[in-house]
Amino acid sequence: MDIRPGITRRYSLIIAATGLLILLLTVSASFMVVWTGAGDVKKSLKENTAIIYAETHHAMLKNLAEYLRHNLFNFLYHLDMERINRMINDMRKGMPVKSFIVTDSSGRALTDGTKENISFGMQLDIDFKAVRLSPVRIEKIADGSRVVFLIGTNDYTAGYGEIIFSEEPLKKALKMQDSAVLQIWDGFKGSFIKIALAVTAILAFITFILGILFSRTLSVPILKLTEATRKIAAGDMSHRVEIETADEIGELAGSFNTMTDRLQKEMELRGEKERLLMNQSKLAAMGEMISAIAHNWRQPLNAMGLIIQGIKDTYEFGGLTKNYIDESVEKSMKQLQFMSRTIDVFRNFFRHGRQKSSFDVKLAIGEVLSILSAQLKGNNISYRLTCRAHNRTSEDFSEIVQCDEMTITGYKTELEQAIFNILNNAADAIVGRMCGRMPDKDGKGLIDIDVSRESNKVVIRISDNGGGIPEKIIGRIFEPYFSTREEGKGTGIGLYMAKVIIEDNMGGRIYAENVENGAMFTIELSLTPSEEGSNCER
Amino acid sequence: MIMTVAIRLFLIFISALILYVLPASAEERPLSLGLISNNPENRIKEYMPLMNNVAGRLKEFRIKDARVVVAKDVGEMMKKIERGEVDVVFESAFSTIEMQEKAGMMPTMLVWRKGVREYRTLFFVRKESTVKSLSDLKGRTIVFEDPNSTSAYAIPKAELKRRGFTVLPLNEKMEIKDAVRYVFAGEELNQAFFVIQKRADAGAFNNNDWDELSKKISSELRIIHETQPMPRYIASFHPRLPEKLRKAIEVIFEEMDKNPEGKDSLKRASRITKIERLADADLKAMKYVKEIMEFIE
């Protein structure tokens, strides 16, 4: 089966694009959630770290101050400034100490632990009363904490210590934490993007493949249906679609097959009807033909009667010579040949041939005219056939010559039958008019046949001066069993069969219209590509 | 007879040869530097590069290598000197004089230990103190560093005694009128604080320690007396050391700060910046030290 992958491709792409879009939206949403979450975690981490730091820092400062106030006491009591300095410097090494001053009992700075000792002599701002009540006091100051503690015992104050602790370590810790979180986040982001890209690529591929498979489940049955439709359209009514699934597609295939069954039956029924009508039509035509043959034979039979009578008379008057007999025989043979030819045409006309063949439309019309010519002549109806390809008009069927431009491929006999019916109708109309039903000014009948080539069609226009078709029935003239003739004279199937032959069997078109003094039937037939060029011969 | 003379000449030759060879073999020995310290490991580590440098230039004197010998005090060092275990000793002026007097050591060179050539002991009081001179210290309290200190205990105490003061510990129960009482603060800085915080009326330590004081602190103090300068560190030689060798060592010592290698080895040995010959002024200073030493217990 020739499966065109258009639907598959389209749906695959749509499904893949939809899947990819959903995936991208999911990934983006996840990324947004993670991003927001990471921001919250960072903020929370920072706040918690600050709180934990503050709590532990406060406890640590308190413990440290307690330790110092006891350990510095002996050194300060003995004014061992070297040891105090060493202690201060040890503190500076391990702690974020901005300044550490030890004062005497009046709050006057003794040492800040440095060699320069620039704080020496400075009076520190110490709330002595408060420190005596609570020997370790911790205050929050800008960028750090201030710890003031009493160095001494309950009974003796050797001095005071003041330490300014910097918050720099907290800031550094937070900065490092931020940096670490950022680093982790960057790493995570990089991995996330890589994984997302890889997963997207894999899923895009999987989605595309699934899309193809899914689309094929949809498109393949449709393509099979399309193929079946094409075959049925081409006339293969035996073709059926295989029902593979029990879903909507299977239902569609079943309906299609049912429809095809019915169509096949309808077609068969219609064919039967058509054959019946064709036979009826042929029988009717046969009657017409017999009448025409009778017309055709009347003249030669009269002529032969006269020849025979002449032989007898000549013999009786003693004038019968060999020469006279030869002439009479020759004349008789001519009449017999004419009659024989009439029979041949008649026989050919009724030969059932369903084989398409190339034939010249003008010659086919000529053959019909040869059958009808005697009848037409007997009814005082003349005819003329004009070939527009060469602007040549023939007023007798024997003058009609072959013309390649008017050659088509189709069913010649059927076309002849259709034209016979039209010409017969035209003749009837003219005869009717002559009999007074439709009086004419000059009383002479004329059938005008015009054959032309219009683009890729051969157009046959048959007009008469039979008075035309009443407008109220012009739309029904191609209906079966529709006739305006008297009961018993017309079957009403001639024009119907003409339409079936032209439009259904030969793919052409036929329509009727009224023209001046009569009606005109136009037949349009498609050319075959081989009928190109012009070659008219006598 | 001739045979006897020949034998005698041969024996004399052999004896001369033995005499020539034996002393030469005995002289091939290390050059030893003597130091007094409680931390021999560090001293040896610090001074070996210097002594290797010196010994390396004395091959012609049969000096095969160098050695650093550390004694814990002057008494032990004296014994080492007596046993001939040291050739050169680096020590303070006081110890050098003692070694000179008791063991015949010959001080000839001045060592700039820690970049200091000489020092004086300063006596200081609070800026607003009524004490103007040493004589005002009668019946007052002075703060010294600790009993082992030379410049912040031995010298100032001796100087006071030389001037006729009775110098007693603060907790000494003996009642002597106008006696100068003393306490120990443990460190020079503490001495300054003792004075500032009025635990003592005066203090004494050397001029280098004074320079080390913070300006803020020294500005609250006032110097009332300075002793004569005293050499910081002295190199003295063993009396049995051949003169030629001693002089060669002196020349090497003298030139050491003039080349990078020697400068580096000096620096590693207690940050010595140079070694120079004792000048007349130094000898005079030594004389002052000797005087002072008479008042040191």
mmCIF file of N, CA and C in Angstrom, chain A residues 309-404:
data_model
loop_
_atom_site.group_PDB
_atom_site.id
_atom_site.type_symbol
_atom_site.label_atom_id
_atom_site.label_comp_id
_atom_site.label_asym_id
_atom_site.label_seq_id
_atom_site.Cartn_x
_atom_site.Cartn_y
_atom_site.Cartn_z
ATOM 1 N N GLN A 309 -40.595 -4.414 -63.350
ATOM 2 C CA GLN A 309 -41.724 -4.119 -64.256
ATOM 3 C C GLN A 309 -41.206 -3.740 -65.647
ATOM 4 N N GLY A 310 -40.118 -2.989 -65.678
ATOM 5 C CA GLY A 310 -39.517 -2.552 -66.955
ATOM 6 C C GLY A 310 -38.993 -3.740 -67.742
ATOM 7 N N ILE A 311 -38.411 -4.702 -67.085
ATOM 8 C CA ILE A 311 -37.911 -5.915 -67.767
ATOM 9 C C ILE A 311 -39.072 -6.637 -68.423
ATOM 10 N N LYS A 312 -40.152 -6.769 -67.589
ATOM 11 C CA LYS A 312 -41.325 -7.477 -68.130
ATOM 12 C C LYS A 312 -41.887 -6.735 -69.345
ATOM 13 N N ASP A 313 -42.084 -5.403 -69.209
ATOM 14 C CA ASP A 313 -42.654 -4.601 -70.300
ATOM 15 C C ASP A 313 -41.753 -4.640 -71.524
ATOM 16 N N THR A 314 -40.490 -4.521 -71.317
ATOM 17 C CA THR A 314 -39.523 -4.504 -72.431
ATOM 18 C C THR A 314 -39.557 -5.829 -73.176
ATOM 19 N N TYR A 315 -39.666 -6.926 -72.307
ATOM 20 C CA TYR A 315 -39.729 -8.244 -72.938
ATOM 21 C C TYR A 315 -40.986 -8.340 -73.786
ATOM 22 N N GLU A 316 -42.120 -7.879 -73.245
ATOM 23 C CA GLU A 316 -43.376 -7.986 -73.947
ATOM 24 C C GLU A 316 -43.359 -7.160 -75.248
ATOM 25 N N PHE A 317 -42.644 -6.044 -75.146
ATOM 26 C CA PHE A 317 -42.558 -5.222 -76.383
ATOM 27 C C PHE A 317 -41.387 -5.629 -77.243
ATOM 28 N N GLY A 318 -40.710 -6.733 -76.834
ATOM 29 C CA GLY A 318 -39.630 -7.286 -77.677
ATOM 30 C C GLY A 318 -38.373 -6.472 -77.674
ATOM 31 N N GLY A 319 -38.287 -5.669 -76.746
ATOM 32 C CA GLY A 319 -37.051 -4.827 -76.705
ATOM 33 C C GLY A 319 -36.009 -5.296 -75.687
ATOM 34 N N LEU A 320 -36.249 -6.539 -75.145
ATOM 35 C CA LEU A 320 -35.316 -7.004 -74.087
ATOM 36 C C LEU A 320 -34.009 -7.473 -74.696
ATOM 37 N N THR A 321 -33.013 -6.757 -74.402
ATOM 38 C CA THR A 321 -31.680 -7.092 -74.909
ATOM 39 C C THR A 321 -30.759 -7.413 -73.732
ATOM 40 N N LYS A 322 -29.650 -7.979 -74.148
ATOM 41 C CA LYS A 322 -28.675 -8.290 -73.073
ATOM 42 C C LYS A 322 -28.199 -7.035 -72.360
ATOM 43 N N ASN A 323 -28.024 -6.059 -73.204
ATOM 44 C CA ASN A 323 -27.553 -4.795 -72.624
ATOM 45 C C ASN A 323 -28.551 -4.228 -71.628
ATOM 46 N N TYR A 324 -29.859 -4.368 -71.974
ATOM 47 C CA TYR A 324 -30.886 -3.853 -71.072
ATOM 48 C C TYR A 324 -30.896 -4.641 -69.762
ATOM 49 N N ILE A 325 -30.736 -5.973 -69.961
ATOM 50 C CA ILE A 325 -30.729 -6.820 -68.736
ATOM 51 C C ILE A 325 -29.546 -6.459 -67.845
ATOM 52 N N ASP A 326 -28.378 -6.284 -68.475
ATOM 53 C CA ASP A 326 -27.188 -5.925 -67.680
ATOM 54 C C ASP A 326 -27.412 -4.620 -66.908
ATOM 55 N N GLU A 327 -28.015 -3.679 -67.656
ATOM 56 C CA GLU A 327 -28.237 -2.368 -66.997
ATOM 57 C C GLU A 327 -29.211 -2.517 -65.830
ATOM 58 N N SER A 328 -30.281 -3.338 -66.129
ATOM 59 C CA SER A 328 -31.275 -3.547 -65.050
ATOM 60 C C SER A 328 -30.664 -4.250 -63.847
ATOM 61 N N VAL A 329 -29.834 -5.294 -64.146
ATOM 62 C CA VAL A 329 -29.164 -6.020 -63.035
ATOM 63 C C VAL A 329 -28.276 -5.068 -62.223
ATOM 64 N N GLU A 330 -27.545 -4.257 -63.004
ATOM 65 C CA GLU A 330 -26.634 -3.316 -62.308
ATOM 66 C C GLU A 330 -27.418 -2.371 -61.398
ATOM 67 N N LYS A 331 -28.543 -1.855 -61.993
ATOM 68 C CA LYS A 331 -29.354 -0.939 -61.186
ATOM 69 C C LYS A 331 -29.910 -1.656 -59.939
ATOM 70 N N SER A 332 -30.377 -2.881 -60.183
ATOM 71 C CA SER A 332 -30.932 -3.653 -59.055
ATOM 72 C C SER A 332 -29.874 -3.904 -57.977
ATOM 73 N N MET A 333 -28.691 -4.268 -58.400
ATOM 74 C CA MET A 333 -27.610 -4.551 -57.449
ATOM 75 C C MET A 333 -27.279 -3.317 -56.602
ATOM 76 N N LYS A 334 -27.344 -2.160 -57.312
ATOM 77 C CA LYS A 334 -27.068 -0.912 -56.559
ATOM 78 C C LYS A 334 -28.097 -0.712 -55.454
ATOM 79 N N GLN A 335 -29.372 -0.988 -55.841
ATOM 80 C CA GLN A 335 -30.436 -0.825 -54.849
ATOM 81 C C GLN A 335 -30.259 -1.838 -53.709
ATOM 82 N N LEU A 336 -29.875 -3.075 -54.114
ATOM 83 C CA LEU A 336 -29.677 -4.112 -53.100
ATOM 84 C C LEU A 336 -28.484 -3.761 -52.158
ATOM 85 N N GLN A 337 -27.428 -3.245 -52.818
ATOM 86 C CA GLN A 337 -26.249 -2.846 -52.004
ATOM 87 C C GLN A 337 -26.623 -1.754 -50.982
ATOM 88 N N PHE A 338 -27.465 -0.805 -51.493
ATOM 89 C CA PHE A 338 -27.899 0.254 -50.591
ATOM 90 C C PHE A 338 -28.668 -0.336 -49.408
ATOM 91 N N MET A 339 -29.558 -1.253 -49.733
ATOM 92 C CA MET A 339 -30.375 -1.879 -48.683
ATOM 93 C C MET A 339 -29.493 -2.698 -47.724
ATOM 94 N N SER A 340 -28.523 -3.371 -48.349
ATOM 95 C CA SER A 340 -27.609 -4.174 -47.521
ATOM 96 C C SER A 340 -26.815 -3.289 -46.558
ATOM 97 N N ARG A 341 -26.358 -2.167 -47.101
ATOM 98 C CA ARG A 341 -25.581 -1.248 -46.238
ATOM 99 C C ARG A 341 -26.435 -0.759 -45.059
ATOM 100 N N THR A 342 -27.715 -0.497 -45.389
ATOM 101 C CA THR A 342 -28.644 -0.053 -44.338
ATOM 102 C C THR A 342 -28.722 -1.110 -43.236
ATOM 103 N N ILE A 343 -28.780 -2.347 -43.658
ATOM 104 C CA ILE A 343 -28.834 -3.457 -42.682
ATOM 105 C C ILE A 343 -27.559 -3.505 -41.842
ATOM 106 N N ASP A 344 -26.379 -3.317 -42.519
ATOM 107 C CA ASP A 344 -25.089 -3.337 -41.793
ATOM 108 C C ASP A 344 -25.057 -2.282 -40.697
ATOM 109 N N VAL A 345 -25.503 -1.083 -41.113
ATOM 110 C CA VAL A 345 -25.488 0.018 -40.128
ATOM 111 C C VAL A 345 -26.406 -0.327 -38.957
ATOM 112 N N PHE A 346 -27.561 -0.836 -39.304
ATOM 113 C CA PHE A 346 -28.534 -1.225 -38.295
ATOM 114 C C PHE A 346 -27.954 -2.274 -37.332
ATOM 115 N N ARG A 347 -27.262 -3.269 -37.948
ATOM 116 C CA ARG A 347 -26.690 -4.343 -37.142
ATOM 117 C C ARG A 347 -25.573 -3.810 -36.207
ATOM 118 N N ASN A 348 -24.750 -2.985 -36.802
ATOM 119 C CA ASN A 348 -23.662 -2.394 -35.992
ATOM 120 C C ASN A 348 -24.206 -1.569 -34.830
ATOM 121 N N PHE A 349 -25.279 -0.875 -35.152
ATOM 122 C CA PHE A 349 -25.850 -0.002 -34.145
ATOM 123 C C PHE A 349 -26.314 -0.781 -32.917
ATOM 124 N N PHE A 350 -26.811 -1.949 -33.153
ATOM 125 C CA PHE A 350 -27.315 -2.736 -32.033
ATOM 126 C C PHE A 350 -26.302 -3.722 -31.458
ATOM 127 N N ARG A 351 -25.125 -3.706 -32.049
ATOM 128 C CA ARG A 351 -24.104 -4.606 -31.476
ATOM 129 C C ARG A 351 -23.676 -4.050 -30.111
ATOM 130 N N HIS A 352 -23.755 -4.903 -29.145
ATOM 131 C CA HIS A 352 -23.405 -4.416 -27.802
ATOM 132 C C HIS A 352 -21.897 -4.422 -27.620
ATOM 133 N N GLY A 353 -21.315 -3.232 -27.623
ATOM 134 C CA GLY A 353 -19.858 -3.154 -27.449
ATOM 135 C C GLY A 353 -19.497 -2.261 -26.295
ATOM 136 N N ARG A 354 -18.930 -2.861 -25.226
ATOM 137 C CA ARG A 354 -18.570 -2.053 -24.056
ATOM 138 C C ARG A 354 -17.068 -1.823 -24.004
ATOM 139 N N GLN A 355 -16.495 -1.838 -25.164
ATOM 140 C CA GLN A 355 -15.060 -1.591 -25.214
ATOM 141 C C GLN A 355 -14.828 -0.148 -25.630
ATOM 142 N N LYS A 356 -13.971 0.532 -24.851
ATOM 143 C CA LYS A 356 -13.643 1.909 -25.232
ATOM 144 C C LYS A 356 -12.790 1.876 -26.477
ATOM 145 N N SER A 357 -13.002 2.870 -27.333
ATOM 146 C CA SER A 357 -12.175 2.943 -28.544
ATOM 147 C C SER A 357 -12.073 4.397 -28.978
ATOM 148 N N SER A 358 -11.073 4.693 -29.747
ATOM 149 C CA SER A 358 -10.922 6.039 -30.316
ATOM 150 C C SER A 358 -11.751 6.118 -31.585
ATOM 151 N N PHE A 359 -12.528 7.166 -31.669
ATOM 152 C CA PHE A 359 -13.355 7.304 -32.881
ATOM 153 C C PHE A 359 -13.603 8.779 -33.152
ATOM 154 N N ASP A 360 -13.948 9.053 -34.392
ATOM 155 C CA ASP A 360 -14.233 10.425 -34.812
ATOM 156 C C ASP A 360 -15.703 10.707 -34.552
ATOM 157 N N VAL A 361 -15.948 11.716 -33.757
ATOM 158 C CA VAL A 361 -17.309 12.064 -33.374
ATOM 159 C C VAL A 361 -18.159 12.378 -34.615
ATOM 160 N N LYS A 362 -17.559 13.080 -35.592
ATOM 161 C CA LYS A 362 -18.301 13.491 -36.808
ATOM 162 C C LYS A 362 -18.742 12.270 -37.606
ATOM 163 N N LEU A 363 -17.809 11.286 -37.703
ATOM 164 C CA LEU A 363 -18.162 10.083 -38.462
ATOM 165 C C LEU A 363 -19.260 9.289 -37.756
ATOM 166 N N ALA A 364 -19.191 9.298 -36.390
ATOM 167 C CA ALA A 364 -20.231 8.602 -35.636
ATOM 168 C C ALA A 364 -21.582 9.270 -35.889
ATOM 169 N N ILE A 365 -21.593 10.616 -35.907
ATOM 170 C CA ILE A 365 -22.841 11.358 -36.173
ATOM 171 C C ILE A 365 -23.324 11.030 -37.602
ATOM 172 N N GLY A 366 -22.312 10.927 -38.520
ATOM 173 C CA GLY A 366 -22.628 10.619 -39.920
ATOM 174 C C GLY A 366 -23.346 9.286 -40.060
ATOM 175 N N GLU A 367 -22.875 8.289 -39.259
ATOM 176 C CA GLU A 367 -23.511 6.975 -39.309
ATOM 177 C C GLU A 367 -24.961 7.046 -38.844
ATOM 178 N N VAL A 368 -25.197 7.837 -37.758
ATOM 179 C CA VAL A 368 -26.569 8.003 -37.264
ATOM 180 C C VAL A 368 -27.428 8.679 -38.351
ATOM 181 N N LEU A 369 -26.814 9.692 -38.972
ATOM 182 C CA LEU A 369 -27.555 10.431 -40.018
ATOM 183 C C LEU A 369 -27.889 9.518 -41.207
ATOM 184 N N SER A 370 -26.948 8.581 -41.498
ATOM 185 C CA SER A 370 -27.205 7.681 -42.630
ATOM 186 C C SER A 370 -28.431 6.807 -42.373
ATOM 187 N N ILE A 371 -28.660 6.473 -41.097
ATOM 188 C CA ILE A 371 -29.834 5.665 -40.749
ATOM 189 C C ILE A 371 -31.085 6.508 -40.859
ATOM 190 N N LEU A 372 -30.928 7.760 -40.344
ATOM 191 C CA LEU A 372 -32.116 8.605 -40.267
ATOM 192 C C LEU A 372 -32.391 9.406 -41.548
ATOM 193 N N SER A 373 -31.452 9.423 -42.471
ATOM 194 C CA SER A 373 -31.538 10.364 -43.602
ATOM 195 C C SER A 373 -32.828 10.158 -44.429
ATOM 196 N N ALA A 374 -33.171 8.948 -44.674
ATOM 197 C CA ALA A 374 -34.355 8.694 -45.506
ATOM 198 C C ALA A 374 -35.605 9.171 -44.809
ATOM 199 N N GLN A 375 -35.650 8.862 -43.490
ATOM 200 C CA GLN A 375 -36.798 9.279 -42.691
ATOM 201 C C GLN A 375 -36.890 10.787 -42.651
ATOM 202 N N LEU A 376 -35.745 11.434 -42.470
ATOM 203 C CA LEU A 376 -35.724 12.898 -42.410
ATOM 204 C C LEU A 376 -36.176 13.475 -43.750
ATOM 205 N N LYS A 377 -35.631 12.865 -44.794
ATOM 206 C CA LYS A 377 -35.971 13.354 -46.148
ATOM 207 C C LYS A 377 -37.462 13.169 -46.407
ATOM 208 N N GLY A 378 -37.965 11.985 -45.942
ATOM 209 C CA GLY A 378 -39.375 11.690 -46.129
ATOM 210 C C GLY A 378 -40.250 12.693 -45.391
ATOM 211 N N ASN A 379 -39.733 13.234 -44.306
ATOM 212 C CA ASN A 379 -40.495 14.221 -43.530
ATOM 213 C C ASN A 379 -40.124 15.658 -43.906
ATOM 214 N N ASN A 380 -39.396 15.783 -44.987
ATOM 215 C CA ASN A 380 -38.999 17.105 -45.490
ATOM 216 C C ASN A 380 -38.139 17.866 -44.468
ATOM 217 N N ILE A 381 -37.270 17.068 -43.839
ATOM 218 C CA ILE A 381 -36.341 17.691 -42.870
ATOM 219 C C ILE A 381 -34.931 17.592 -43.440
ATOM 220 N N SER A 382 -34.326 18.690 -43.548
ATOM 221 C CA SER A 382 -32.936 18.674 -44.004
ATOM 222 C C SER A 382 -32.001 18.798 -42.775
ATOM 223 N N TYR A 383 -30.775 18.480 -42.979
ATOM 224 C CA TYR A 383 -29.798 18.589 -41.877
ATOM 225 C C TYR A 383 -28.486 19.076 -42.452
ATOM 226 N N ARG A 384 -27.703 19.602 -41.594
ATOM 227 C CA ARG A 384 -26.343 19.998 -41.979
ATOM 228 C C ARG A 384 -25.413 19.825 -40.770
ATOM 229 N N LEU A 385 -24.214 19.413 -41.076
ATOM 230 C CA LEU A 385 -23.220 19.196 -40.028
ATOM 231 C C LEU A 385 -22.038 20.127 -40.309
ATOM 232 N N THR A 386 -21.720 20.940 -39.344
ATOM 233 C CA THR A 386 -20.630 21.905 -39.525
ATOM 234 C C THR A 386 -19.466 21.517 -38.619
ATOM 235 N N CYS A 387 -18.294 21.412 -39.224
ATOM 236 C CA CYS A 387 -17.060 21.157 -38.447
ATOM 237 C C CYS A 387 -16.386 22.492 -38.206
ATOM 238 N N ARG A 388 -16.336 22.931 -36.982
ATOM 239 C CA ARG A 388 -15.782 24.248 -36.659
ATOM 240 C C ARG A 388 -14.250 24.244 -36.717
ATOM 241 N N ALA A 389 -13.727 23.056 -36.680
ATOM 242 C CA ALA A 389 -12.268 22.997 -36.760
ATOM 243 C C ALA A 389 -11.777 23.463 -38.117
ATOM 244 N N HIS A 390 -12.566 23.163 -39.117
ATOM 245 C CA HIS A 390 -12.163 23.563 -40.469
ATOM 246 C C HIS A 390 -13.240 24.365 -41.184
ATOM 247 N N ASN A 391 -14.289 24.768 -40.409
ATOM 248 C CA ASN A 391 -15.398 25.548 -40.962
ATOM 249 C C ASN A 391 -15.947 24.889 -42.232
ATOM 250 N N ARG A 392 -16.179 23.582 -42.126
ATOM 251 C CA ARG A 392 -16.726 22.849 -43.277
ATOM 252 C C ARG A 392 -18.117 22.340 -42.921
ATOM 253 N N THR A 393 -19.052 22.603 -43.802
ATOM 254 C CA THR A 393 -20.436 22.177 -43.539
ATOM 255 C C THR A 393 -20.853 21.113 -44.562
ATOM 256 N N SER A 394 -21.409 20.000 -44.038
ATOM 257 C CA SER A 394 -21.874 18.918 -44.925
ATOM 258 C C SER A 394 -23.390 18.829 -44.800
ATOM 259 N N GLU A 395 -24.080 18.757 -45.931
ATOM 260 C CA GLU A 395 -25.539 18.683 -45.895
ATOM 261 C C GLU A 395 -26.023 17.272 -46.202
ATOM 262 N N ASP A 396 -25.064 16.356 -46.412
ATOM 263 C CA ASP A 396 -25.424 14.951 -46.607
ATOM 264 C C ASP A 396 -24.401 14.114 -45.848
ATOM 265 N N PHE A 397 -24.907 13.037 -45.269
ATOM 266 C CA PHE A 397 -24.000 12.227 -44.425
ATOM 267 C C PHE A 397 -22.820 11.690 -45.217
ATOM 268 N N SER A 398 -23.036 11.502 -46.541
ATOM 269 C CA SER A 398 -21.952 10.944 -47.349
ATOM 270 C C SER A 398 -20.817 11.944 -47.552
ATOM 271 N N GLU A 399 -21.076 13.213 -47.230
ATOM 272 C CA GLU A 399 -20.030 14.232 -47.417
ATOM 273 C C GLU A 399 -19.145 14.401 -46.151
ATOM 274 N N ILE A 400 -19.593 13.737 -45.109
ATOM 275 C CA ILE A 400 -18.853 13.928 -43.844
ATOM 276 C C ILE A 400 -17.512 13.204 -43.933
ATOM 277 N N VAL A 401 -16.455 13.931 -43.616
ATOM 278 C CA VAL A 401 -15.106 13.357 -43.708
ATOM 279 C C VAL A 401 -14.487 13.249 -42.289
ATOM 280 N N GLN A 402 -13.500 12.442 -42.220
ATOM 281 C CA GLN A 402 -12.822 12.226 -40.923
ATOM 282 C C GLN A 402 -12.048 13.473 -40.488
ATOM 283 N N CYS A 403 -12.032 13.711 -39.228
ATOM 284 C CA CYS A 403 -11.271 14.874 -38.699
ATOM 285 C C CYS A 403 -10.618 14.450 -37.380
ATOM 286 N N ASP A 404 -9.301 14.416 -37.365
ATOM 287 C CA ASP A 404 -8.577 13.948 -36.166
ATOM 288 C C ASP A 404 -8.854 14.796 -34.931
#
